Amino acid sequence: VDEWLEAFAKSGKPEERALHLKVAELLLESAWSEGPQLITPEHVDEALELVADTVAASEFTRALETLSRLLAFLAGKHVIGQE
């Protein structure tokens, strides 16, 4: 998982690395707080709430775009569920 986080963080511009890591940590905290499992829409909804509470309003749109890219990245790792 740490390798995934690093790979995802490096996939963006260097100045966006901190935001990439923060969004990834919030999603994984939401989804895997009780252990690894497939990431569901409910986890994404919870992560969106955490993002809204955590990032500055001026960064919210970028954070949503980052979350979308993260979900695509994680889909390639086969950890996105349907429920």
JSON list of N, CA and C in Angstrom, two decimals:
[
{"chain": "A", "resi": 1, "resn": "VAL", "atom": "N", "xyz": [0.83, -1.19, 0.00]},
{"chain": "A", "resi": 1, "resn": "VAL", "atom": "CA", "xyz": [0.00, 0.00, 0.00]},
{"chain": "A", "resi": 1, "resn": "VAL", "atom": "C", "xyz": [0.87, 1.26, 0.00]},
{"chain": "A", "resi": 2, "resn": "ASP", "atom": "N", "xyz": [1.94, 1.25, 0.76]},
{"chain": "A", "resi": 2, "resn": "ASP", "atom": "CA", "xyz": [2.83, 2.41, 0.77]},
{"chain": "A", "resi": 2, "resn": "ASP", "atom": "C", "xyz": [3.41, 2.67, -0.62]},
{"chain": "A", "resi": 3, "resn": "GLU", "atom": "N", "xyz": [3.72, 1.59, -1.34]},
{"chain": "A", "resi": 3, "resn": "GLU", "atom": "CA", "xyz": [4.22, 1.74, -2.71]},
{"chain": "A", "resi": 3, "resn": "GLU", "atom": "C", "xyz": [3.17, 2.36, -3.61]},
{"chain": "A", "resi": 4, "resn": "TRP", "atom": "N", "xyz": [1.92, 1.97, -3.42]},
{"chain": "A", "resi": 4, "resn": "TRP", "atom": "CA", "xyz": [0.82, 2.54, -4.20]},
{"chain": "A", "resi": 4, "resn": "TRP", "atom": "C", "xyz": [0.69, 4.03, -3.91]},
{"chain": "A", "resi": 5, "resn": "LEU", "atom": "N", "xyz": [0.75, 4.38, -2.63]},
{"chain": "A", "resi": 5, "resn": "LEU", "atom": "CA", "xyz": [0.63, 5.80, -2.26]},
{"chain": "A", "resi": 5, "resn": "LEU", "atom": "C", "xyz": [1.74, 6.62, -2.89]},
{"chain": "A", "resi": 6, "resn": "GLU", "atom": "N", "xyz": [2.94, 6.11, -2.83]},
{"chain": "A", "resi": 6, "resn": "GLU", "atom": "CA", "xyz": [4.08, 6.83, -3.42]},
{"chain": "A", "resi": 6, "resn": "GLU", "atom": "C", "xyz": [3.93, 6.94, -4.93]},
{"chain": "A", "resi": 7, "resn": "ALA", "atom": "N", "xyz": [3.53, 5.86, -5.58]},
{"chain": "A", "resi": 7, "resn": "ALA", "atom": "CA", "xyz": [3.35, 5.88, -7.03]},
{"chain": "A", "resi": 7, "resn": "ALA", "atom": "C", "xyz": [2.27, 6.87, -7.42]},
{"chain": "A", "resi": 8, "resn": "PHE", "atom": "N", "xyz": [1.17, 6.88, -6.68]},
{"chain": "A", "resi": 8, "resn": "PHE", "atom": "CA", "xyz": [0.09, 7.82, -6.99]},
{"chain": "A", "resi": 8, "resn": "PHE", "atom": "C", "xyz": [0.55, 9.26, -6.74]},
{"chain": "A", "resi": 9, "resn": "ALA", "atom": "N", "xyz": [1.22, 9.49, -5.63]},
{"chain": "A", "resi": 9, "resn": "ALA", "atom": "CA", "xyz": [1.69, 10.85, -5.31]},
{"chain": "A", "resi": 9, "resn": "ALA", "atom": "C", "xyz": [2.64, 11.37, -6.38]},
{"chain": "A", "resi": 10, "resn": "LYS", "atom": "N", "xyz": [3.47, 10.50, -6.90]},
{"chain": "A", "resi": 10, "resn": "LYS", "atom": "CA", "xyz": [4.44, 10.90, -7.92]},
{"chain": "A", "resi": 10, "resn": "LYS", "atom": "C", "xyz": [3.81, 11.06, -9.30]},
{"chain": "A", "resi": 11, "resn": "SER", "atom": "N", "xyz": [2.57, 10.59, -9.46]},
{"chain": "A", "resi": 11, "resn": "SER", "atom": "CA", "xyz": [1.92, 10.66, -10.77]},
{"chain": "A", "resi": 11, "resn": "SER", "atom": "C", "xyz": [1.47, 12.07, -11.13]},
{"chain": "A", "resi": 12, "resn": "GLY", "atom": "N", "xyz": [1.40, 12.93, -10.15]},
{"chain": "A", "resi": 12, "resn": "GLY", "atom": "CA", "xyz": [0.99, 14.31, -10.39]},
{"chain": "A", "resi": 12, "resn": "GLY", "atom": "C", "xyz": [2.16, 15.25, -10.39]},
{"chain": "A", "resi": 13, "resn": "LYS", "atom": "N", "xyz": [1.86, 16.52, -10.47]},
{"chain": "A", "resi": 13, "resn": "LYS", "atom": "CA", "xyz": [2.90, 17.55, -10.43]},
{"chain": "A", "resi": 13, "resn": "LYS", "atom": "C", "xyz": [3.52, 17.57, -9.04]},
{"chain": "A", "resi": 14, "resn": "PRO", "atom": "N", "xyz": [4.80, 17.91, -8.95]},
{"chain": "A", "resi": 14, "resn": "PRO", "atom": "CA", "xyz": [5.46, 17.94, -7.63]},
{"chain": "A", "resi": 14, "resn": "PRO", "atom": "C", "xyz": [4.75, 18.83, -6.61]},
{"chain": "A", "resi": 15, "resn": "GLU", "atom": "N", "xyz": [4.20, 19.94, -7.06]},
{"chain": "A", "resi": 15, "resn": "GLU", "atom": "CA", "xyz": [3.52, 20.84, -6.12]},
{"chain": "A", "resi": 15, "resn": "GLU", "atom": "C", "xyz": [2.17, 20.30, -5.64]},
{"chain": "A", "resi": 16, "resn": "GLU", "atom": "N", "xyz": [1.68, 19.23, -6.28]},
{"chain": "A", "resi": 16, "resn": "GLU", "atom": "CA", "xyz": [0.42, 18.62, -5.87]},
{"chain": "A", "resi": 16, "resn": "GLU", "atom": "C", "xyz": [0.63, 17.36, -5.03]},
{"chain": "A", "resi": 17, "resn": "ARG", "atom": "N", "xyz": [1.87, 17.01, -4.77]},
{"chain": "A", "resi": 17, "resn": "ARG", "atom": "CA", "xyz": [2.16, 15.75, -4.07]},
{"chain": "A", "resi": 17, "resn": "ARG", "atom": "C", "xyz": [1.50, 15.69, -2.70]},
{"chain": "A", "resi": 18, "resn": "ALA", "atom": "N", "xyz": [1.56, 16.77, -1.93]},
{"chain": "A", "resi": 18, "resn": "ALA", "atom": "CA", "xyz": [0.96, 16.77, -0.60]},
{"chain": "A", "resi": 18, "resn": "ALA", "atom": "C", "xyz": [-0.55, 16.54, -0.68]},
{"chain": "A", "resi": 19, "resn": "LEU", "atom": "N", "xyz": [-1.21, 17.16, -1.65]},
{"chain": "A", "resi": 19, "resn": "LEU", "atom": "CA", "xyz": [-2.65, 16.97, -1.81]},
{"chain": "A", "resi": 19, "resn": "LEU", "atom": "C", "xyz": [-2.95, 15.54, -2.23]},
{"chain": "A", "resi": 20, "resn": "HIS", "atom": "N", "xyz": [-2.16, 14.99, -3.13]},
{"chain": "A", "resi": 20, "resn": "HIS", "atom": "CA", "xyz": [-2.34, 13.59, -3.54]},
{"chain": "A", "resi": 20, "resn": "HIS", "atom": "C", "xyz": [-2.25, 12.65, -2.33]},
{"chain": "A", "resi": 21, "resn": "LEU", "atom": "N", "xyz": [-1.24, 12.85, -1.52]},
{"chain": "A", "resi": 21, "resn": "LEU", "atom": "CA", "xyz": [-1.07, 12.00, -0.34]},
{"chain": "A", "resi": 21, "resn": "LEU", "atom": "C", "xyz": [-2.22, 12.17, 0.64]},
{"chain": "A", "resi": 22, "resn": "LYS", "atom": "N", "xyz": [-2.66, 13.41, 0.87]},
{"chain": "A", "resi": 22, "resn": "LYS", "atom": "CA", "xyz": [-3.74, 13.67, 1.82]},
{"chain": "A", "resi": 22, "resn": "LYS", "atom": "C", "xyz": [-5.03, 13.01, 1.37]},
{"chain": "A", "resi": 23, "resn": "VAL", "atom": "N", "xyz": [-5.38, 13.18, 0.10]},
{"chain": "A", "resi": 23, "resn": "VAL", "atom": "CA", "xyz": [-6.61, 12.58, -0.42]},
{"chain": "A", "resi": 23, "resn": "VAL", "atom": "C", "xyz": [-6.53, 11.05, -0.35]},
{"chain": "A", "resi": 24, "resn": "ALA", "atom": "N", "xyz": [-5.40, 10.49, -0.71]},
{"chain": "A", "resi": 24, "resn": "ALA", "atom": "CA", "xyz": [-5.23, 9.04, -0.64]},
{"chain": "A", "resi": 24, "resn": "ALA", "atom": "C", "xyz": [-5.35, 8.54, 0.80]},
{"chain": "A", "resi": 25, "resn": "GLU", "atom": "N", "xyz": [-4.73, 9.23, 1.72]},
{"chain": "A", "resi": 25, "resn": "GLU", "atom": "CA", "xyz": [-4.81, 8.83, 3.12]},
{"chain": "A", "resi": 25, "resn": "GLU", "atom": "C", "xyz": [-6.24, 8.90, 3.63]},
{"chain": "A", "resi": 26, "resn": "LEU", "atom": "N", "xyz": [-6.98, 9.93, 3.25]},
{"chain": "A", "resi": 26, "resn": "LEU", "atom": "CA", "xyz": [-8.37, 10.06, 3.70]},
{"chain": "A", "resi": 26, "resn": "LEU", "atom": "C", "xyz": [-9.24, 8.96, 3.15]},
{"chain": "A", "resi": 27, "resn": "LEU", "atom": "N", "xyz": [-9.06, 8.61, 1.88]},
{"chain": "A", "resi": 27, "resn": "LEU", "atom": "CA", "xyz": [-9.86, 7.52, 1.30]},
{"chain": "A", "resi": 27, "resn": "LEU", "atom": "C", "xyz": [-9.51, 6.20, 1.95]},
{"chain": "A", "resi": 28, "resn": "LEU", "atom": "N", "xyz": [-8.24, 5.92, 2.09]},
{"chain": "A", "resi": 28, "resn": "LEU", "atom": "CA", "xyz": [-7.85, 4.63, 2.68]},
{"chain": "A", "resi": 28, "resn": "LEU", "atom": "C", "xyz": [-8.21, 4.56, 4.15]},
{"chain": "A", "resi": 29, "resn": "GLU", "atom": "N", "xyz": [-8.15, 5.66, 4.86]},
{"chain": "A", "resi": 29, "resn": "GLU", "atom": "CA", "xyz": [-8.59, 5.70, 6.26]},
{"chain": "A", "resi": 29, "resn": "GLU", "atom": "C", "xyz": [-10.07, 5.37, 6.35]},
{"chain": "A", "resi": 30, "resn": "SER", "atom": "N", "xyz": [-10.83, 5.93, 5.44]},
{"chain": "A", "resi": 30, "resn": "SER", "atom": "CA", "xyz": [-12.27, 5.68, 5.41]},
{"chain": "A", "resi": 30, "resn": "SER", "atom": "C", "xyz": [-12.57, 4.22, 5.06]},
{"chain": "A", "resi": 31, "resn": "ALA", "atom": "N", "xyz": [-11.90, 3.72, 4.04]},
{"chain": "A", "resi": 31, "resn": "ALA", "atom": "CA", "xyz": [-12.20, 2.37, 3.55]},
{"chain": "A", "resi": 31, "resn": "ALA", "atom": "C", "xyz": [-11.60, 1.26, 4.39]},
{"chain": "A", "resi": 32, "resn": "TRP", "atom": "N", "xyz": [-10.42, 1.49, 4.92]},
{"chain": "A", "resi": 32, "resn": "TRP", "atom": "CA", "xyz": [-9.70, 0.40, 5.56]},
{"chain": "A", "resi": 32, "resn": "TRP", "atom": "C", "xyz": [-9.51, 0.59, 7.07]},
{"chain": "A", "resi": 33, "resn": "SER", "atom": "N", "xyz": [-10.38, 1.36, 7.69]},
{"chain": "A", "resi": 33, "resn": "SER", "atom": "CA", "xyz": [-10.24, 1.58, 9.14]},
{"chain": "A", "resi": 33, "resn": "SER", "atom": "C", "xyz": [-10.41, 0.28, 9.93]},
{"chain": "A", "resi": 34, "resn": "GLU", "atom": "N", "xyz": [-11.14, -0.68, 9.36]},
{"chain": "A", "resi": 34, "resn": "GLU", "atom": "CA", "xyz": [-11.34, -1.97, 10.02]},
{"chain": "A", "resi": 34, "resn": "GLU", "atom": "C", "xyz": [-10.61, -3.09, 9.31]},
{"chain": "A", "resi": 35, "resn": "GLY", "atom": "N", "xyz": [-9.63, -2.74, 8.50]},
{"chain": "A", "resi": 35, "resn": "GLY", "atom": "CA", "xyz": [-8.85, -3.73, 7.76]},
{"chain": "A", "resi": 35, "resn": "GLY", "atom": "C", "xyz": [-9.11, -3.61, 6.27]},
{"chain": "A", "resi": 36, "resn": "PRO", "atom": "N", "xyz": [-8.19, -4.15, 5.47]},
{"chain": "A", "resi": 36, "resn": "PRO", "atom": "CA", "xyz": [-8.32, -4.07, 4.02]},
{"chain": "A", "resi": 36, "resn": "PRO", "atom": "C", "xyz": [-9.61, -4.73, 3.52]},
{"chain": "A", "resi": 37, "resn": "GLN", "atom": "N", "xyz": [-10.26, -4.03, 2.61]},
{"chain": "A", "resi": 37, "resn": "GLN", "atom": "CA", "xyz": [-11.47, -4.53, 1.97]},
{"chain": "A", "resi": 37, "resn": "GLN", "atom": "C", "xyz": [-11.66, -3.75, 0.68]},
{"chain": "A", "resi": 38, "resn": "LEU", "atom": "N", "xyz": [-12.58, -4.19, -0.17]},
{"chain": "A", "resi": 38, "resn": "LEU", "atom": "CA", "xyz": [-12.85, -3.45, -1.39]},
{"chain": "A", "resi": 38, "resn": "LEU", "atom": "C", "xyz": [-13.42, -2.07, -1.04]},
{"chain": "A", "resi": 39, "resn": "ILE", "atom": "N", "xyz": [-13.04, -1.08, -1.81]},
{"chain": "A", "resi": 39, "resn": "ILE", "atom": "CA", "xyz": [-13.52, 0.29, -1.59]},
{"chain": "A", "resi": 39, "resn": "ILE", "atom": "C", "xyz": [-14.88, 0.42, -2.26]},
{"chain": "A", "resi": 40, "resn": "THR", "atom": "N", "xyz": [-15.86, 0.86, -1.49]},
{"chain": "A", "resi": 40, "resn": "THR", "atom": "CA", "xyz": [-17.25, 0.95, -1.96]},
{"chain": "A", "resi": 40, "resn": "THR", "atom": "C", "xyz": [-17.67, 2.42, -2.11]},
{"chain": "A", "resi": 41, "resn": "PRO", "atom": "N", "xyz": [-18.80, 2.66, -2.75]},
{"chain": "A", "resi": 41, "resn": "PRO", "atom": "CA", "xyz": [-19.31, 4.03, -2.85]},
{"chain": "A", "resi": 41, "resn": "PRO", "atom": "C", "xyz": [-19.50, 4.69, -1.47]},
{"chain": "A", "resi": 42, "resn": "GLU", "atom": "N", "xyz": [-19.86, 3.90, -0.47]},
{"chain": "A", "resi": 42, "resn": "GLU", "atom": "CA", "xyz": [-20.01, 4.46, 0.87]},
{"chain": "A", "resi": 42, "resn": "GLU", "atom": "C", "xyz": [-18.68, 4.98, 1.41]},
{"chain": "A", "resi": 43, "resn": "HIS", "atom": "N", "xyz": [-17.60, 4.26, 1.12]},
{"chain": "A", "resi": 43, "resn": "HIS", "atom": "CA", "xyz": [-16.28, 4.72, 1.53]},
{"chain": "A", "resi": 43, "resn": "HIS", "atom": "C", "xyz": [-15.92, 6.02, 0.82]},
{"chain": "A", "resi": 44, "resn": "VAL", "atom": "N", "xyz": [-16.27, 6.09, -0.45]},
{"chain": "A", "resi": 44, "resn": "VAL", "atom": "CA", "xyz": [-15.98, 7.31, -1.23]},
{"chain": "A", "resi": 44, "resn": "VAL", "atom": "C", "xyz": [-16.77, 8.49, -0.66]},
{"chain": "A", "resi": 45, "resn": "ASP", "atom": "N", "xyz": [-18.04, 8.25, -0.32]},
{"chain": "A", "resi": 45, "resn": "ASP", "atom": "CA", "xyz": [-18.86, 9.32, 0.27]},
{"chain": "A", "resi": 45, "resn": "ASP", "atom": "C", "xyz": [-18.25, 9.82, 1.57]},
{"chain": "A", "resi": 46, "resn": "GLU", "atom": "N", "xyz": [-17.81, 8.88, 2.40]},
{"chain": "A", "resi": 46, "resn": "GLU", "atom": "CA", "xyz": [-17.18, 9.26, 3.67]},
{"chain": "A", "resi": 46, "resn": "GLU", "atom": "C", "xyz": [-15.89, 10.03, 3.42]},
{"chain": "A", "resi": 47, "resn": "ALA", "atom": "N", "xyz": [-15.12, 9.58, 2.45]},
{"chain": "A", "resi": 47, "resn": "ALA", "atom": "CA", "xyz": [-13.88, 10.28, 2.11]},
{"chain": "A", "resi": 47, "resn": "ALA", "atom": "C", "xyz": [-14.16, 11.69, 1.61]},
{"chain": "A", "resi": 48, "resn": "LEU", "atom": "N", "xyz": [-15.23, 11.85, 0.82]},
{"chain": "A", "resi": 48, "resn": "LEU", "atom": "CA", "xyz": [-15.60, 13.19, 0.35]},
{"chain": "A", "resi": 48, "resn": "LEU", "atom": "C", "xyz": [-15.90, 14.12, 1.52]},
{"chain": "A", "resi": 49, "resn": "GLU", "atom": "N", "xyz": [-16.60, 13.61, 2.52]},
{"chain": "A", "resi": 49, "resn": "GLU", "atom": "CA", "xyz": [-16.89, 14.42, 3.71]},
{"chain": "A", "resi": 49, "resn": "GLU", "atom": "C", "xyz": [-15.59, 14.79, 4.43]},
{"chain": "A", "resi": 50, "resn": "LEU", "atom": "N", "xyz": [-14.68, 13.83, 4.56]},
{"chain": "A", "resi": 50, "resn": "LEU", "atom": "CA", "xyz": [-13.40, 14.10, 5.21]},
{"chain": "A", "resi": 50, "resn": "LEU", "atom": "C", "xyz": [-12.58, 15.13, 4.42]},
{"chain": "A", "resi": 51, "resn": "VAL", "atom": "N", "xyz": [-12.61, 15.00, 3.11]},
{"chain": "A", "resi": 51, "resn": "VAL", "atom": "CA", "xyz": [-11.90, 15.97, 2.26]},
{"chain": "A", "resi": 51, "resn": "VAL", "atom": "C", "xyz": [-12.47, 17.35, 2.47]},
{"chain": "A", "resi": 52, "resn": "ALA", "atom": "N", "xyz": [-13.80, 17.46, 2.46]},
{"chain": "A", "resi": 52, "resn": "ALA", "atom": "CA", "xyz": [-14.45, 18.76, 2.64]},
{"chain": "A", "resi": 52, "resn": "ALA", "atom": "C", "xyz": [-14.09, 19.37, 3.99]},
{"chain": "A", "resi": 53, "resn": "ASP", "atom": "N", "xyz": [-13.94, 18.54, 5.02]},
{"chain": "A", "resi": 53, "resn": "ASP", "atom": "CA", "xyz": [-13.60, 19.03, 6.35]},
{"chain": "A", "resi": 53, "resn": "ASP", "atom": "C", "xyz": [-12.12, 19.33, 6.51]},
{"chain": "A", "resi": 54, "resn": "THR", "atom": "N", "xyz": [-11.28, 18.78, 5.63]},
{"chain": "A", "resi": 54, "resn": "THR", "atom": "CA", "xyz": [-9.84, 18.84, 5.82]},
{"chain": "A", "resi": 54, "resn": "THR", "atom": "C", "xyz": [-9.13, 19.86, 4.93]},
{"chain": "A", "resi": 55, "resn": "VAL", "atom": "N", "xyz": [-9.50, 19.91, 3.66]},
{"chain": "A", "resi": 55, "resn": "VAL", "atom": "CA", "xyz": [-8.77, 20.80, 2.75]},
{"chain": "A", "resi": 55, "resn": "VAL", "atom": "C", "xyz": [-9.41, 22.18, 2.73]},
{"chain": "A", "resi": 56, "resn": "ALA", "atom": "N", "xyz": [-8.61, 23.16, 2.37]},
{"chain": "A", "resi": 56, "resn": "ALA", "atom": "CA", "xyz": [-9.10, 24.52, 2.24]},
{"chain": "A", "resi": 56, "resn": "ALA", "atom": "C", "xyz": [-10.14, 24.59, 1.12]},
{"chain": "A", "resi": 57, "resn": "ALA", "atom": "N", "xyz": [-11.10, 25.48, 1.27]},
{"chain": "A", "resi": 57, "resn": "ALA", "atom": "CA", "xyz": [-12.15, 25.62, 0.25]},
{"chain": "A", "resi": 57, "resn": "ALA", "atom": "C", "xyz": [-11.55, 25.90, -1.12]},
{"chain": "A", "resi": 58, "resn": "SER", "atom": "N", "xyz": [-10.47, 26.62, -1.16]},
{"chain": "A", "resi": 58, "resn": "SER", "atom": "CA", "xyz": [-9.83, 26.96, -2.44]},
{"chain": "A", "resi": 58, "resn": "SER", "atom": "C", "xyz": [-9.21, 25.74, -3.11]},
{"chain": "A", "resi": 59, "resn": "GLU", "atom": "N", "xyz": [-8.97, 24.68, -2.36]},
{"chain": "A", "resi": 59, "resn": "GLU", "atom": "CA", "xyz": [-8.37, 23.46, -2.92]},
{"chain": "A", "resi": 59, "resn": "GLU", "atom": "C", "xyz": [-9.39, 22.35, -3.14]},
{"chain": "A", "resi": 60, "resn": "PHE", "atom": "N", "xyz": [-10.65, 22.59, -2.79]},
{"chain": "A", "resi": 60, "resn": "PHE", "atom": "CA", "xyz": [-11.64, 21.52, -2.82]},
{"chain": "A", "resi": 60, "resn": "PHE", "atom": "C", "xyz": [-11.82, 20.94, -4.22]},
{"chain": "A", "resi": 61, "resn": "THR", "atom": "N", "xyz": [-11.91, 21.78, -5.24]},
{"chain": "A", "resi": 61, "resn": "THR", "atom": "CA", "xyz": [-12.08, 21.28, -6.60]},
{"chain": "A", "resi": 61, "resn": "THR", "atom": "C", "xyz": [-10.90, 20.43, -7.02]},
{"chain": "A", "resi": 62, "resn": "ARG", "atom": "N", "xyz": [-9.69, 20.88, -6.72]},
{"chain": "A", "resi": 62, "resn": "ARG", "atom": "CA", "xyz": [-8.50, 20.08, -7.03]},
{"chain": "A", "resi": 62, "resn": "ARG", "atom": "C", "xyz": [-8.51, 18.77, -6.27]},
{"chain": "A", "resi": 63, "resn": "ALA", "atom": "N", "xyz": [-9.00, 18.79, -5.03]},
{"chain": "A", "resi": 63, "resn": "ALA", "atom": "CA", "xyz": [-9.06, 17.57, -4.23]},
{"chain": "A", "resi": 63, "resn": "ALA", "atom": "C", "xyz": [-10.05, 16.57, -4.84]},
{"chain": "A", "resi": 64, "resn": "LEU", "atom": "N", "xyz": [-11.17, 17.07, -5.35]},
{"chain": "A", "resi": 64, "resn": "LEU", "atom": "CA", "xyz": [-12.14, 16.18, -6.00]},
{"chain": "A", "resi": 64, "resn": "LEU", "atom": "C", "xyz": [-11.54, 15.55, -7.26]},
{"chain": "A", "resi": 65, "resn": "GLU", "atom": "N", "xyz": [-10.82, 16.35, -8.04]},
{"chain": "A", "resi": 65, "resn": "GLU", "atom": "CA", "xyz": [-10.16, 15.82, -9.23]},
{"chain": "A", "resi": 65, "resn": "GLU", "atom": "C", "xyz": [-9.12, 14.77, -8.84]},
{"chain": "A", "resi": 66, "resn": "THR", "atom": "N", "xyz": [-8.42, 15.05, -7.76]},
{"chain": "A", "resi": 66, "resn": "THR", "atom": "CA", "xyz": [-7.41, 14.10, -7.27]},
{"chain": "A", "resi": 66, "resn": "THR", "atom": "C", "xyz": [-8.07, 12.80, -6.82]},
{"chain": "A", "resi": 67, "resn": "LEU", "atom": "N", "xyz": [-9.19, 12.91, -6.13]},
{"chain": "A", "resi": 67, "resn": "LEU", "atom": "CA", "xyz": [-9.91, 11.71, -5.69]},
{"chain": "A", "resi": 67, "resn": "LEU", "atom": "C", "xyz": [-10.37, 10.89, -6.89]},
{"chain": "A", "resi": 68, "resn": "SER", "atom": "N", "xyz": [-10.83, 11.54, -7.92]},
{"chain": "A", "resi": 68, "resn": "SER", "atom": "CA", "xyz": [-11.25, 10.84, -9.13]},
{"chain": "A", "resi": 68, "resn": "SER", "atom": "C", "xyz": [-10.07, 10.09, -9.77]},
{"chain": "A", "resi": 69, "resn": "ARG", "atom": "N", "xyz": [-8.92, 10.76, -9.85]},
{"chain": "A", "resi": 69, "resn": "ARG", "atom": "CA", "xyz": [-7.72, 10.10, -10.40]},
{"chain": "A", "resi": 69, "resn": "ARG", "atom": "C", "xyz": [-7.27, 8.94, -9.51]},
{"chain": "A", "resi": 70, "resn": "LEU", "atom": "N", "xyz": [-7.39, 9.13, -8.20]},
{"chain": "A", "resi": 70, "resn": "LEU", "atom": "CA", "xyz": [-7.03, 8.06, -7.26]},
{"chain": "A", "resi": 70, "resn": "LEU", "atom": "C", "xyz": [-7.91, 6.84, -7.46]},
{"chain": "A", "resi": 71, "resn": "LEU", "atom": "N", "xyz": [-9.21, 7.05, -7.62]},
{"chain": "A", "resi": 71, "resn": "LEU", "atom": "CA", "xyz": [-10.12, 5.92, -7.82]},
{"chain": "A", "resi": 71, "resn": "LEU", "atom": "C", "xyz": [-9.77, 5.16, -9.11]},
{"chain": "A", "resi": 72, "resn": "ALA", "atom": "N", "xyz": [-9.43, 5.89, -10.16]},
{"chain": "A", "resi": 72, "resn": "ALA", "atom": "CA", "xyz": [-9.02, 5.24, -11.40]},
{"chain": "A", "resi": 72, "resn": "ALA", "atom": "C", "xyz": [-7.73, 4.44, -11.19]},
{"chain": "A", "resi": 73, "resn": "PHE", "atom": "N", "xyz": [-6.79, 5.04, -10.45]},
{"chain": "A", "resi": 73, "resn": "PHE", "atom": "CA", "xyz": [-5.53, 4.36, -10.14]},
{"chain": "A", "resi": 73, "resn": "PHE", "atom": "C", "xyz": [-5.80, 3.07, -9.35]},
{"chain": "A", "resi": 74, "resn": "LEU", "atom": "N", "xyz": [-6.65, 3.17, -8.33]},
{"chain": "A", "resi": 74, "resn": "LEU", "atom": "CA", "xyz": [-6.94, 2.00, -7.49]},
{"chain": "A", "resi": 74, "resn": "LEU", "atom": "C", "xyz": [-7.77, 0.95, -8.23]},
{"chain": "A", "resi": 75, "resn": "ALA", "atom": "N", "xyz": [-8.56, 1.36, -9.20]},
{"chain": "A", "resi": 75, "resn": "ALA", "atom": "CA", "xyz": [-9.30, 0.39, -10.01]},
{"chain": "A", "resi": 75, "resn": "ALA", "atom": "C", "xyz": [-8.32, -0.52, -10.74]},
{"chain": "A", "resi": 76, "resn": "GLY", "atom": "N", "xyz": [-7.20, 0.04, -11.15]},
{"chain": "A", "resi": 76, "resn": "GLY", "atom": "CA", "xyz": [-6.17, -0.76, -11.79]},
{"chain": "A", "resi": 76, "resn": "GLY", "atom": "C", "xyz": [-5.52, -1.76, -10.84]},
{"chain": "A", "resi": 77, "resn": "LYS", "atom": "N", "xyz": [-5.67, -1.51, -9.55]},
{"chain": "A", "resi": 77, "resn": "LYS", "atom": "CA", "xyz": [-5.12, -2.43, -8.52]},
{"chain": "A", "resi": 77, "resn": "LYS", "atom": "C", "xyz": [-6.20, -3.42, -8.05]},
{"chain": "A", "resi": 78, "resn": "HIS", "atom": "N", "xyz": [-7.39, -3.31, -8.62]},
{"chain": "A", "resi": 78, "resn": "HIS", "atom": "CA", "xyz": [-8.50, -4.23, -8.32]},
{"chain": "A", "resi": 78, "resn": "HIS", "atom": "C", "xyz": [-8.95, -4.17, -6.87]},
{"chain": "A", "resi": 79, "resn": "VAL", "atom": "N", "xyz": [-9.05, -2.95, -6.31]},
{"chain": "A", "resi": 79, "resn": "VAL", "atom": "CA", "xyz": [-9.52, -2.82, -4.93]},
{"chain": "A", "resi": 79, "resn": "VAL", "atom": "C", "xyz": [-10.79, -1.96, -4.85]},
{"chain": "A", "resi": 80, "resn": "ILE", "atom": "N", "xyz": [-11.44, -1.75, -5.99]},
{"chain": "A", "resi": 80, "resn": "ILE", "atom": "CA", "xyz": [-12.69, -0.99, -6.01]},
{"chain": "A", "resi": 80, "resn": "ILE", "atom": "C", "xyz": [-13.84, -2.00, -6.14]},
{"chain": "A", "resi": 81, "resn": "GLY", "atom": "N", "xyz": [-14.80, -1.90, -5.21]},
{"chain": "A", "resi": 81, "resn": "GLY", "atom": "CA", "xyz": [-15.95, -2.81, -5.23]},
{"chain": "A", "resi": 81, "resn": "GLY", "atom": "C", "xyz": [-17.15, -2.17, -5.89]},
{"chain": "A", "resi": 82, "resn": "GLN", "atom": "N", "xyz": [-18.22, -2.93, -6.04]},
{"chain": "A", "resi": 82, "resn": "GLN", "atom": "CA", "xyz": [-19.43, -2.47, -6.70]},
{"chain": "A", "resi": 82, "resn": "GLN", "atom": "C", "xyz": [-20.50, -1.97, -5.74]},
{"chain": "A", "resi": 83, "resn": "GLU", "atom": "N", "xyz": [-20.46, -2.40, -4.51]},
{"chain": "A", "resi": 83, "resn": "GLU", "atom": "CA", "xyz": [-21.54, -2.07, -3.55]},
{"chain": "A", "resi": 83, "resn": "GLU", "atom": "C", "xyz": [-21.44, -0.67, -3.08]}
]
